[in-house]
XYZ file of C-alpha atoms in Angstrom:
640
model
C 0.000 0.000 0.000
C 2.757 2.245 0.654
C 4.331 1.696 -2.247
C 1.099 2.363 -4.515
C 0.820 5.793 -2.568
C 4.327 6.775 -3.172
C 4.047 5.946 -6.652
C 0.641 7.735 -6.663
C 2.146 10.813 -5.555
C 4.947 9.900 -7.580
C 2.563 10.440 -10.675
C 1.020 13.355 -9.384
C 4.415 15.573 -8.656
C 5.664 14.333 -12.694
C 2.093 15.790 -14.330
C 2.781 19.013 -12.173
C 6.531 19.434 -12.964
C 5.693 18.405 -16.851
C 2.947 21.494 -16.811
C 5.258 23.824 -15.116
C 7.743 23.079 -17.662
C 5.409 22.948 -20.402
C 4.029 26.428 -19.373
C 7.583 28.198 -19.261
C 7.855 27.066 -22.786
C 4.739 28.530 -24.288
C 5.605 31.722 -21.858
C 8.624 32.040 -23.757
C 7.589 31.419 -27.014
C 4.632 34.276 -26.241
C 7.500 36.216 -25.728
C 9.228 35.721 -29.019
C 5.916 36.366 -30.963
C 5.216 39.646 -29.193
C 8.578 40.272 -30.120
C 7.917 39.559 -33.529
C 4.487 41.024 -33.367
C 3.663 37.879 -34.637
C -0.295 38.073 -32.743
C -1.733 34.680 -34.262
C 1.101 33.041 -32.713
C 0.401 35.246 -29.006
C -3.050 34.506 -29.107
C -2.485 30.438 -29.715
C 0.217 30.717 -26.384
C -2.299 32.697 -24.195
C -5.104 30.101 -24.618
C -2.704 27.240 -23.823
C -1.343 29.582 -20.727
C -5.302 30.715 -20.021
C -6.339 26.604 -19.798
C -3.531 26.398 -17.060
C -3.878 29.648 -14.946
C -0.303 30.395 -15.237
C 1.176 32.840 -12.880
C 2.372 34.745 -15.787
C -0.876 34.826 -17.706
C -1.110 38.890 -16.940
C 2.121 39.393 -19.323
C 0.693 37.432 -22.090
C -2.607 39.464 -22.134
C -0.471 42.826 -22.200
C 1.655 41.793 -25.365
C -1.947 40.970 -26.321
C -3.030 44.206 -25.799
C 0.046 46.145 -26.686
C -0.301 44.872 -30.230
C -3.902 45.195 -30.832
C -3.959 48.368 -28.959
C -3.854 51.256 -32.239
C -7.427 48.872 -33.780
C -9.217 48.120 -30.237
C -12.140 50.041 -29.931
C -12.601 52.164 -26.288
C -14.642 49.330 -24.769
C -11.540 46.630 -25.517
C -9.483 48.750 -23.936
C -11.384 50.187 -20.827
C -12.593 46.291 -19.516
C -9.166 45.484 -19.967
C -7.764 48.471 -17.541
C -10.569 47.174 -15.263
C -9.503 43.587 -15.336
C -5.214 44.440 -14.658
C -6.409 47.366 -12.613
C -4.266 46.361 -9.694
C -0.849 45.157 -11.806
C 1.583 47.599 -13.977
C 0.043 46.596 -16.974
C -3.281 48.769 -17.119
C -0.910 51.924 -16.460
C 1.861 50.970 -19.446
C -1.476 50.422 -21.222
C -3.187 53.768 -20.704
C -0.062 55.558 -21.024
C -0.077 54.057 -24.545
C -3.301 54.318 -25.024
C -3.348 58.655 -24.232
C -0.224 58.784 -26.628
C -2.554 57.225 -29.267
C -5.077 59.298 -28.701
C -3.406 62.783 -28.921
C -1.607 61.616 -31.915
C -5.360 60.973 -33.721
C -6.379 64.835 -31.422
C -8.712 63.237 -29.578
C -8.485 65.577 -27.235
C -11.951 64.507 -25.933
C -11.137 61.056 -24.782
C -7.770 61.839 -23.680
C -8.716 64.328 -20.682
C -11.242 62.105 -19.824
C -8.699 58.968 -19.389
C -6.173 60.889 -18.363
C -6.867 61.522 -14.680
C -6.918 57.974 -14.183
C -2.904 58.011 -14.842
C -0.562 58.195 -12.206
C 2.487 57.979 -13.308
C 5.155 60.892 -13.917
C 5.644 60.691 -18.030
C 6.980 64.068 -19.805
C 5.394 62.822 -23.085
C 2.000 62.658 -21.670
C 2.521 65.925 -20.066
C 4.008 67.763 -23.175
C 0.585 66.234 -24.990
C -2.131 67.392 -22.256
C -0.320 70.797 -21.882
C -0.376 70.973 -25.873
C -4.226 69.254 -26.004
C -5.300 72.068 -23.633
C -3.764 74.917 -25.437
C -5.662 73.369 -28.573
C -8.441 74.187 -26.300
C -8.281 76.918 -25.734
C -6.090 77.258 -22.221
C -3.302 80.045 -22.851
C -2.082 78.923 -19.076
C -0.999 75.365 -20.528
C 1.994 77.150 -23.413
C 3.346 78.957 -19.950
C 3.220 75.668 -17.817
C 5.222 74.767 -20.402
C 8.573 76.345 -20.059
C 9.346 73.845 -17.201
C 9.876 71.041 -19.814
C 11.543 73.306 -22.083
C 14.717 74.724 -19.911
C 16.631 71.469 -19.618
C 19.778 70.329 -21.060
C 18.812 67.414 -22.396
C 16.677 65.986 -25.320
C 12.653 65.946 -24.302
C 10.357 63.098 -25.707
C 9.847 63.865 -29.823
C 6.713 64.719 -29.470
C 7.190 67.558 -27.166
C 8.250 69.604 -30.260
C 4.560 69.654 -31.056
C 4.345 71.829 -27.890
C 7.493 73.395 -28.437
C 6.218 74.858 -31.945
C 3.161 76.080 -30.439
C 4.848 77.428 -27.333
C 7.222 79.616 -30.045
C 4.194 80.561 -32.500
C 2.462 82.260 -29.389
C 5.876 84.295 -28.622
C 5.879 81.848 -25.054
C 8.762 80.540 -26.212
C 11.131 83.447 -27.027
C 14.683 83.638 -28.969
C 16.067 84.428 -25.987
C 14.805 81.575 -24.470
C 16.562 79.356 -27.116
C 19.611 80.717 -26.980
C 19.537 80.004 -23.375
C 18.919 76.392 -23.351
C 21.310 76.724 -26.069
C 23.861 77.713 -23.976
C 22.917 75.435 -21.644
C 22.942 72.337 -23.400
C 26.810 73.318 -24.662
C 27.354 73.461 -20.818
C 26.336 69.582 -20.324
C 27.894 68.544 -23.248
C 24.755 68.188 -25.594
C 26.090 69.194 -28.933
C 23.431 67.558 -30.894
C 20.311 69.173 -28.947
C 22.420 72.581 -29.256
C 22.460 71.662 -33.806
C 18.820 71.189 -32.842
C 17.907 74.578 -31.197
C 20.129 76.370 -34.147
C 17.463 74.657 -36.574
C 15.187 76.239 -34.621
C 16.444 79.808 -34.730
C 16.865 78.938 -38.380
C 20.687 79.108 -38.439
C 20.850 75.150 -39.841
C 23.684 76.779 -41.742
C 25.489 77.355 -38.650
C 26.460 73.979 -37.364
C 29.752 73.854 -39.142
C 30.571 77.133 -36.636
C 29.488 75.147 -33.512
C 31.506 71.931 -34.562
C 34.882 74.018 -35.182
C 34.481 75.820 -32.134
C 33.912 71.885 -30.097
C 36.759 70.241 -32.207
C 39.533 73.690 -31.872
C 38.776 76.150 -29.554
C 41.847 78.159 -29.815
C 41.817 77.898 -33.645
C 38.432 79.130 -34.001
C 39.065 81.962 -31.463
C 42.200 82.787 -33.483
C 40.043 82.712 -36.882
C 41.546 85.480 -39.398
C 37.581 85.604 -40.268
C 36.140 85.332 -36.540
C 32.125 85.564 -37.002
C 30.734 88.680 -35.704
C 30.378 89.821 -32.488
C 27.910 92.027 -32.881
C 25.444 88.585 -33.628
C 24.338 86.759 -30.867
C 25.347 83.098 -32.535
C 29.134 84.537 -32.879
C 28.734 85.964 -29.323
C 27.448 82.646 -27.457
C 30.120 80.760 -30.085
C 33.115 82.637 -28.455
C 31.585 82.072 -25.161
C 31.500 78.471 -25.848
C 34.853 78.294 -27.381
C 36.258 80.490 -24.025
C 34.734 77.828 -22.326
C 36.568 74.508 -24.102
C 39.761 76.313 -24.016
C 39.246 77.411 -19.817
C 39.576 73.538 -19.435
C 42.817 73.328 -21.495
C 44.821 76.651 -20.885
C 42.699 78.419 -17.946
C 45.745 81.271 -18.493
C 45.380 81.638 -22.491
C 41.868 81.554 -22.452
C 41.784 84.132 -19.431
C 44.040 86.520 -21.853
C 41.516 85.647 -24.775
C 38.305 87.134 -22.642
C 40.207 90.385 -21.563
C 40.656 91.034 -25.003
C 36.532 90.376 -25.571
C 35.056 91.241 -22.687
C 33.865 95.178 -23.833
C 31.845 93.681 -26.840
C 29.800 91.563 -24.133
C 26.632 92.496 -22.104
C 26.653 92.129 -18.723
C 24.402 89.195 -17.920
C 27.050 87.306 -21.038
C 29.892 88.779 -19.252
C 29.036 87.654 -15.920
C 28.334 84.159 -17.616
C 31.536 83.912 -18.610
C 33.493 85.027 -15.400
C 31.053 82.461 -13.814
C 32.782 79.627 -16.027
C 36.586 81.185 -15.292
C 35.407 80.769 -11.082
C 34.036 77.394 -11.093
C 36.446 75.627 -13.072
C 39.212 77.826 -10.807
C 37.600 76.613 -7.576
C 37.853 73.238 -8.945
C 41.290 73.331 -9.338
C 41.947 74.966 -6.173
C 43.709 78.333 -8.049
C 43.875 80.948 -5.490
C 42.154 83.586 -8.069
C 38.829 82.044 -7.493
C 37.401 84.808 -5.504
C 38.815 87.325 -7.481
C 36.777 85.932 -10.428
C 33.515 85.322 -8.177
C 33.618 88.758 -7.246
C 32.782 89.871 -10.938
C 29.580 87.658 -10.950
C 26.440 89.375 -9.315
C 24.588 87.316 -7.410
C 21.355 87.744 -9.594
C 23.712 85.792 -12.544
C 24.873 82.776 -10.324
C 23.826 79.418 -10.473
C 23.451 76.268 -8.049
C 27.093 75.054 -9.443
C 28.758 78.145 -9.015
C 27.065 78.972 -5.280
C 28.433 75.347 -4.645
C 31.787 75.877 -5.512
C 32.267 79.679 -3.753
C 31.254 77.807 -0.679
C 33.407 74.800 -1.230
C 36.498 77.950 -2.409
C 35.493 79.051 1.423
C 35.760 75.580 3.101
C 38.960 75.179 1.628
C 40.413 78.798 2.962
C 38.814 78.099 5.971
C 36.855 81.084 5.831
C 33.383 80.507 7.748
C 31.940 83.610 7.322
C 32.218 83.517 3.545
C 30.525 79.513 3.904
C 27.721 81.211 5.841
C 26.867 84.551 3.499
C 27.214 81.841 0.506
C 24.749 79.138 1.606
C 22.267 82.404 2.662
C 22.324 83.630 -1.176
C 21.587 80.598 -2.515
C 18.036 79.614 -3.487
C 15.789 78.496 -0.321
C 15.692 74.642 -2.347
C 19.173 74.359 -2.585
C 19.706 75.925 0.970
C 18.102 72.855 2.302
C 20.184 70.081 0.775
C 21.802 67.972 3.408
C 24.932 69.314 2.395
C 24.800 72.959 2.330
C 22.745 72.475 5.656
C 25.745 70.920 7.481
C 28.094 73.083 6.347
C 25.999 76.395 7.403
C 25.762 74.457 10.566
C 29.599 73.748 11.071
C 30.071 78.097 10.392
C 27.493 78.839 12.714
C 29.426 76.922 15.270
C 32.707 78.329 13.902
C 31.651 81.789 14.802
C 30.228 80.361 18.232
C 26.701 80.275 17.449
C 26.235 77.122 19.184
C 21.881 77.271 19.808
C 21.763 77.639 15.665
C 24.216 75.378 14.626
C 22.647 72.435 17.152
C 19.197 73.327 15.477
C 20.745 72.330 12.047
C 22.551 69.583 13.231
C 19.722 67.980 15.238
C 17.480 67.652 12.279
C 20.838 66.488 9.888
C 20.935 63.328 12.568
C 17.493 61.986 11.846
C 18.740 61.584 8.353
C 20.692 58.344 8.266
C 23.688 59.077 5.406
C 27.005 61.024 5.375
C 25.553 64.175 6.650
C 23.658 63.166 9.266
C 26.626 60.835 10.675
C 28.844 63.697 10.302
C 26.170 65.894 12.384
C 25.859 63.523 15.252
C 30.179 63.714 15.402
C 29.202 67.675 15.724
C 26.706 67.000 18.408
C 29.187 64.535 20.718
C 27.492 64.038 23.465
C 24.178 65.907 23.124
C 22.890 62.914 20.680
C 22.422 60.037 22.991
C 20.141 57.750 21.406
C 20.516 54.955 19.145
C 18.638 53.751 16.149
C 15.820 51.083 16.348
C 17.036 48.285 14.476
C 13.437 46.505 13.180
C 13.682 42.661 12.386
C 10.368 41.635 9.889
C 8.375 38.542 11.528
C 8.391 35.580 9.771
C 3.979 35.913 8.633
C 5.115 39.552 7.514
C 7.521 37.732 5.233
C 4.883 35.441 4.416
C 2.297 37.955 3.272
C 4.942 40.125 1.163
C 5.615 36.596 -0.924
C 1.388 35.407 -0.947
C 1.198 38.367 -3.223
C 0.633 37.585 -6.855
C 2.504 40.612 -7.681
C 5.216 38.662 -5.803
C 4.968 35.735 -7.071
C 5.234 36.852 -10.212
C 7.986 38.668 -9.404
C 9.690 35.325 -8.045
C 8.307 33.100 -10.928
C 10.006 35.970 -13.362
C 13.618 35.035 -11.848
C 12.809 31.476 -12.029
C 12.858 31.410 -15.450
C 16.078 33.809 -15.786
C 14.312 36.963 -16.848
C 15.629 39.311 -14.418
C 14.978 42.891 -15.937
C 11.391 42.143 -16.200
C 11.982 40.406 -12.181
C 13.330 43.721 -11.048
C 10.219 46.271 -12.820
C 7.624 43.742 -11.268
C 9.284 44.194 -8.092
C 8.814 48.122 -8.549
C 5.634 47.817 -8.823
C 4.418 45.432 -6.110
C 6.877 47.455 -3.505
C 5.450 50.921 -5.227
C 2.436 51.517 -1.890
C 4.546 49.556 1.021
C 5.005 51.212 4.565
C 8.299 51.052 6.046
C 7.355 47.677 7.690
C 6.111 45.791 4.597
C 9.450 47.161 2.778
C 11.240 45.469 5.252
C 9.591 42.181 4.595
C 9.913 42.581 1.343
C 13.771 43.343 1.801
C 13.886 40.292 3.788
C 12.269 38.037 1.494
C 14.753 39.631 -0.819
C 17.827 38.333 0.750
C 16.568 34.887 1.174
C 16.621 34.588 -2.323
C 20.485 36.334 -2.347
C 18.689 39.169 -4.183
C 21.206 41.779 -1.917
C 21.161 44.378 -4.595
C 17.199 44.097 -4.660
C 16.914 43.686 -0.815
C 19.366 46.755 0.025
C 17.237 48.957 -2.439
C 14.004 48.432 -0.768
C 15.407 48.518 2.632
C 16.786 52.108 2.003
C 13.134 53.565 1.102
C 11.865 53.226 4.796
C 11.155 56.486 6.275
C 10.722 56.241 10.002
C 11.165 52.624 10.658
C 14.734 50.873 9.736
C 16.883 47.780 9.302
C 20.301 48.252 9.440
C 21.063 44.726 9.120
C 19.080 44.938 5.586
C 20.259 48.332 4.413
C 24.211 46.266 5.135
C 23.906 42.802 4.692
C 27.312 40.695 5.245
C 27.224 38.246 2.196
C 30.483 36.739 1.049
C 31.234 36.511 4.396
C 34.078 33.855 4.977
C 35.466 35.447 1.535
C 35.517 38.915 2.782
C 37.333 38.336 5.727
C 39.610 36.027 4.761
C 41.514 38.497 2.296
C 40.846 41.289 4.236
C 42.843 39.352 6.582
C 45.300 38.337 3.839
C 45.815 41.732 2.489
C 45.475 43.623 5.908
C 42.440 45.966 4.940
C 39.741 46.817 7.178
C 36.838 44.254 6.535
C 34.108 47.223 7.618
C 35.723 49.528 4.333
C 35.777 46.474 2.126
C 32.374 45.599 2.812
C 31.352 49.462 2.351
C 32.818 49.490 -0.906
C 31.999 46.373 -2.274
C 27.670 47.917 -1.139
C 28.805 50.770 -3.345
C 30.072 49.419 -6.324
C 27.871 46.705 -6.896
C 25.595 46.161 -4.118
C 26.796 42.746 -3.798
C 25.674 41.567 -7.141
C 28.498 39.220 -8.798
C 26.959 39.527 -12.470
C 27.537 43.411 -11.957
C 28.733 45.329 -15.112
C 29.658 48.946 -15.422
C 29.387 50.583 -19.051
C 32.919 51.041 -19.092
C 33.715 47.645 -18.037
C 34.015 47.466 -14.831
C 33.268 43.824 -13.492
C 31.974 41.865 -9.932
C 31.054 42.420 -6.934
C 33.967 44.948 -6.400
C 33.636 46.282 -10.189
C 37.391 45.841 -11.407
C 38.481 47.019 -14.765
C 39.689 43.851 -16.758
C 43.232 46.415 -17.550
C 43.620 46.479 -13.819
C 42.694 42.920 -13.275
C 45.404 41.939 -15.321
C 48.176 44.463 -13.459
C 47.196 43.011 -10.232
C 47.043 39.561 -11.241
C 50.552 39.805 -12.525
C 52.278 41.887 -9.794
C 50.593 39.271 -7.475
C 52.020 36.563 -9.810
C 48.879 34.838 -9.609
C 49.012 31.483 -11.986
C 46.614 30.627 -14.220
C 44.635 34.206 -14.335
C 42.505 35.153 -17.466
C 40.154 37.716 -17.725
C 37.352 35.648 -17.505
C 38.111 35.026 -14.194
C 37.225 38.540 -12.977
C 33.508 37.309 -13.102
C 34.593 34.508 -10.600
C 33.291 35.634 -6.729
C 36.567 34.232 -4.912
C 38.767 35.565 -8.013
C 36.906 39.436 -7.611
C 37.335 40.210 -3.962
C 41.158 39.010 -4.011
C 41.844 41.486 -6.808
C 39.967 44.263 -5.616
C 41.045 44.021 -1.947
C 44.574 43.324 -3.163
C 43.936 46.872 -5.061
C 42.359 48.229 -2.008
C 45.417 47.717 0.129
C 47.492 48.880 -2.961
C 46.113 52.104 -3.292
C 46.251 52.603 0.528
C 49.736 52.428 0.708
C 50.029 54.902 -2.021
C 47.777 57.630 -0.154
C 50.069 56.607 2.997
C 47.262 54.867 4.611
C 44.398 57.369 4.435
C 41.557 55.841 3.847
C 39.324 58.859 1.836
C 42.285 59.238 -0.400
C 42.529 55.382 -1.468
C 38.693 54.910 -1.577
C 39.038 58.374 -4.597
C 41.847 56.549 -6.230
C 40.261 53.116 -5.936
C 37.303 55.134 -8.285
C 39.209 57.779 -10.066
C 42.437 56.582 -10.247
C 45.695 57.246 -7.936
C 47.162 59.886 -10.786
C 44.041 61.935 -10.160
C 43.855 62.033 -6.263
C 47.447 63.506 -6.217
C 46.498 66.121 -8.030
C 43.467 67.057 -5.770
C 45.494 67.535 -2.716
C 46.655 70.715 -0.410
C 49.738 71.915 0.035
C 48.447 72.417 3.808
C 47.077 69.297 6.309
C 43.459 69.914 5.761
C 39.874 68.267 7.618
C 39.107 65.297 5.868
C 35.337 66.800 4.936
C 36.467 69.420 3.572
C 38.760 67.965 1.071
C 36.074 65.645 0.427
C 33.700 68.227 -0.589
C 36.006 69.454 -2.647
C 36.738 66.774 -4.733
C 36.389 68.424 -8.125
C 34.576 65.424 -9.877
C 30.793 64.459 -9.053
C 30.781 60.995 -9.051
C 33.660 60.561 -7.201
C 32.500 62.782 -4.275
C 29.580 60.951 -4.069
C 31.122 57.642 -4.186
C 33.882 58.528 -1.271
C 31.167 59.843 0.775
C 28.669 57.114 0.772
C 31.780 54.688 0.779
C 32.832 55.866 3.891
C 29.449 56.006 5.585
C 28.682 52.674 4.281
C 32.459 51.525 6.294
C 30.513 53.438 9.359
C 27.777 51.159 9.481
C 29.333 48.447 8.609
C 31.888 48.769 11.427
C 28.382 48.628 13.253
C 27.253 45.507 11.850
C 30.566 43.573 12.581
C 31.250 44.982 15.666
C 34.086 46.704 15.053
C 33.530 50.395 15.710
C 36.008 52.618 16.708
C 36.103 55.593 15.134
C 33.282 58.436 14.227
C 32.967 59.002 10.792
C 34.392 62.575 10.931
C 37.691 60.203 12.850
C 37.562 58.224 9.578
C 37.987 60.936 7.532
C 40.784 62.230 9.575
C 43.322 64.933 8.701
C 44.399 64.919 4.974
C 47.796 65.589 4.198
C 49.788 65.551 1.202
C 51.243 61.901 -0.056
C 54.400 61.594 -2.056
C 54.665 58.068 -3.039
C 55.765 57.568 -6.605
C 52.483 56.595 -9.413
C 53.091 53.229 -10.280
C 49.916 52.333 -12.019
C 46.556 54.007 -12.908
């Protein structure tokens, strides 16, 4: 009898396993059809998936949907936004379906779906601001200047808007030529060939393209284009500009020359550029050029660098009288926050500074950790590390949003794993983020589980926002190598957030994301047999070479730890060229790390090694300890 049962249930678990695998199949032959728009062959996959109830069934009736969507009549389309009214789908679907409709101006049917959509989409936007000009509302062309001062390329079919914006004189030339200029700023030489079409100076491209590839040949021209045009006069500026980055001096002589034939809001533009890229580069003459900008003409890059010129010189009362002129938004960044803070208590305005400060700490990243170091002893309390109960856990994965999710990663399609996830996490409270973190890192989703975890608001997991993974690997080379485990762990959470198949888009590979040129340099000054690049992918293969690399660039920066996590992203050559002359506090030269990314990666590295000196029980230090004193390294460049 026993035997009959077992082989009974034998039977039963085969059929199952047989459908399952049956059903992945068809689900990813669906795919291929939608992908080939090929609908017969959809349709005959979603009946076979609709007889079985796959978990995947909702997907299938999207592609469906997507391709039938320009012919389906408004009744198709509304009982199917009914039906997925509680998955992704019905909103990819109605944005769709209101791009449809103001392409055929049915302008009718569009407002009246169009309340129903929730998401943030600057092509829907551009077509209800241009649908409600069309009837009528001369508010909508002026609402639309928000989507029109940007440096980079809008939807297409925000041009439709555009036109109308610039038939109605909304759009002015000036207002071109700004983003214009603005879009030469970021780099965005083909919007800038696209806003000359507009002005109708097509012919003019050839101009901008000499002035990008030869600055100082094009400022040089024997046959310069006027300067008594605004193209030749935003031209020069850009050229100025280019050549500021090559010979600050040449191009400083060039201006002097110029200057007179500018107006004053273009001259102040252009003393802006000679300030910012000086208080980059730490040239004393910074706040000479500043001083020729009016405040009404400057910026949120060039407030940030004057204040980051007066962190470096020390000079707290220019830090405070900086941060106050800037706009009340960009007062209230965390950053500029704790550094008004730090020259309030400079100047002994203790009551002020311990206002800022108080409010930094309840804000768990660099800032805040830096603010509780200000505080000392006034901030007492520690944070409530919440553990998710094992039914909370249960709940999160009883969703069919999450099962989906789950059954998505089963079958190796892990983009469309990760947007599902999105969406079923979209409406959590901090508690059922937490479960959903956890359920995350049972699966060794750390990447996924770290994400979520960091979206809590007033309850936290520390333990998710820094898992330990790797664990045995970790600290047996940062053993081997003599790193501290805490900043190897921190780093590792910023470069890939523990997710070996991590890839950077210049290369960069594994958990600890390391260039397959430096790979191979480390693997041969470590004479390590048997090394090819493939290897970088390999877990054990990864953490040797980047902690290897870790401890390299450590002893290069004379074992300070802000310097080597900048070199470890920017390279050693660069970091020697970013340091002072003079010892100077370690959050201050931090801030004024000249490139972006960089900055952002040594800060959140090092409060990353913070907590995770937490986790493993290792604290010591403060954060504003880490950071320490920096002071100038002169160990010879062997590699980059």
């Amino acid at each position: 009898m026993r035997f009959l049962i077992l082989l009974i249930q034998l039977f039963f678990f085969s059929v199952a396993f047989a459908t399952e695998q049956s059903a992945d199949k068809v689900f990813l032959k669906a795919q291929q059809s939608y992908q080939a728009r090929d609908l017969i062959g959809l349709e005959q996959s979603s009946k076979i998936l609709h007889s079985q109830n796959y978990v995947l069934l909702p997907y299938v009736d999207y592609w469906v949907m997507l391709l039938k969507l320009s012919n389906a009549d408004k009744t198709q389309i509304q009982n199917y936004l009914v039906e997925y009214n509680d998955t992704s789908f019905s909103e990819r679907i109605r944005a769709e379906w209101l791009k449809i409709l103001a392409k055929r101006q049915d302008w009718a049917t569009f407002f009246e779906e169009l309340p129903q959509y929730k998401r943030d989409d600057i092509a829907i936007a551009c077509y209800s601001l241009e649908g409600r000009a069309k009837k009528g509302d001369v508010i909508a062309l002026t609402e639309g200047k928000v989507y029109w001062m940007v440096a980079t390329d809008q939807p297409l079919n925000c041009e439709g808007l555009f036109d109308l914006m610039q038939k109605s004189n909304v759009l002015t030339e000036n207002d071109i030529w700004m983003r214009f200029r603005l879009a030469l700023q970021e780099g965005q030489l083909p919007l800038a060939k696209s806003l000359l079409q507009r002005l109708n100076l097509s012919a003019s491209v050839k101009s901008l393209d000499a002035a990008f590839q030869n600055p100082q040949q094009f400022l040089d021209a024997k046959n310069p284009i006027s300067l008594h045009t605004r193209l030749g006069r935003e031209l020069h500026l850009y050229a100025l500009d280019r050549l500021i980055r090559i010979q600050i001096d040449s191009a400083k002589q060039r201006w002097e020359k110029l200057a007179s034939q500018f107006s004053e809001e273009e001259s102040a533009q252009m003393w802006k550029r000679f300030a910012i890229y000086a208080a980059r580069h730490h040239d004393s003459n910074a706040l000479g050029m500043y001083a020729r900008v009016k405040t009404q003409y400057m910026d949120k890059e060039a407030f940030a660098w004057k204040v980051r010129v007066a962190l470096w010189g020390k000079d707290w009362s220019l830090v405070k009288n900086t941060i106050a002129d800037m706009s009340i938004e960009q007062q209230e960044e965390p950053v500029w926050r704790y550094w008004k803070a730090r020259a309030y208590k400079a100047q002994n305005d203790i009551p002020k500074a311990n206002q800022l400060l108080l409010a930094l700490t309840r804000e768990r990243n660099y800032y805040g950790l830096l603010a509780e170091d200000e505080l000392g002893d006034v901030l007492t309390a520690t944070p409530i590390n919440y553990v998710p109960t094992e039914v909370e856990v249960q709940q999160i994965q009883n969703q069919p949003a999450m099962q989906r999710v789950l059954e998505l990663q089963r079958i190796g399609l892990k983009w469309e794993s990760r947007a599902e996830w999105s969406w079923a996490t979209r409406d959590y409270d901090d508690k059922q983020l937490l479960a959903a973190a956890e359920l995350a890192v049972r699966q060794g989703w750390y990447d996924v589980a770290i994400n979520t975890a960091e979206r809590t608001k007033s309850v936290h997991s520390y333990t998710l926002r820094f898992p330990t993974p790797y664990r045995e690997t970790v600290t047996n080379f940062s053993k081997d190598y003599g790193v501290d485990e805490a900043w190897v762990y921190g780093l590792t959470r910023q470069e890939s957030r523990f997710n070996p198949s991590a890839k950077s888009g210049v290369g960069a590979a594994g958990v600890m994301q390391v260039m397959p040129e430096t790979a191979a340099w480390i693997a041969k000054r470590m004479n390590l047999g048997g090394y090819r690049q493939d290897k970088i992918h390999q877990l054990d293969t990864n953490v040797q070479l980047g902690t290897y690399y870790l401890r390299y660039t450590l002893d290069m920066m004379n074992g300070q730890t802000p310097l080597a996590t900048a070199a470890y992203n920017a390279g050693p050559g660069r970091v020697k060229n970013w340091m002072s002359d003079q010892p100077i506090e370690g959050a201050i030269y931090v801030e004024n790390i000249p490139i972006l990314e960089t900055r952002a990666y040594v800060q959140k590295v090092m409060a990353n090694t913070y907590f995770y000196a937490y986790r493993l029980g290792t604290k010591t230090q403060s954060l504003k300890q880490r950071l320490g004193v920096i002071t100038k390294t002169n160990s010879a460049i062997a590699a980059e």
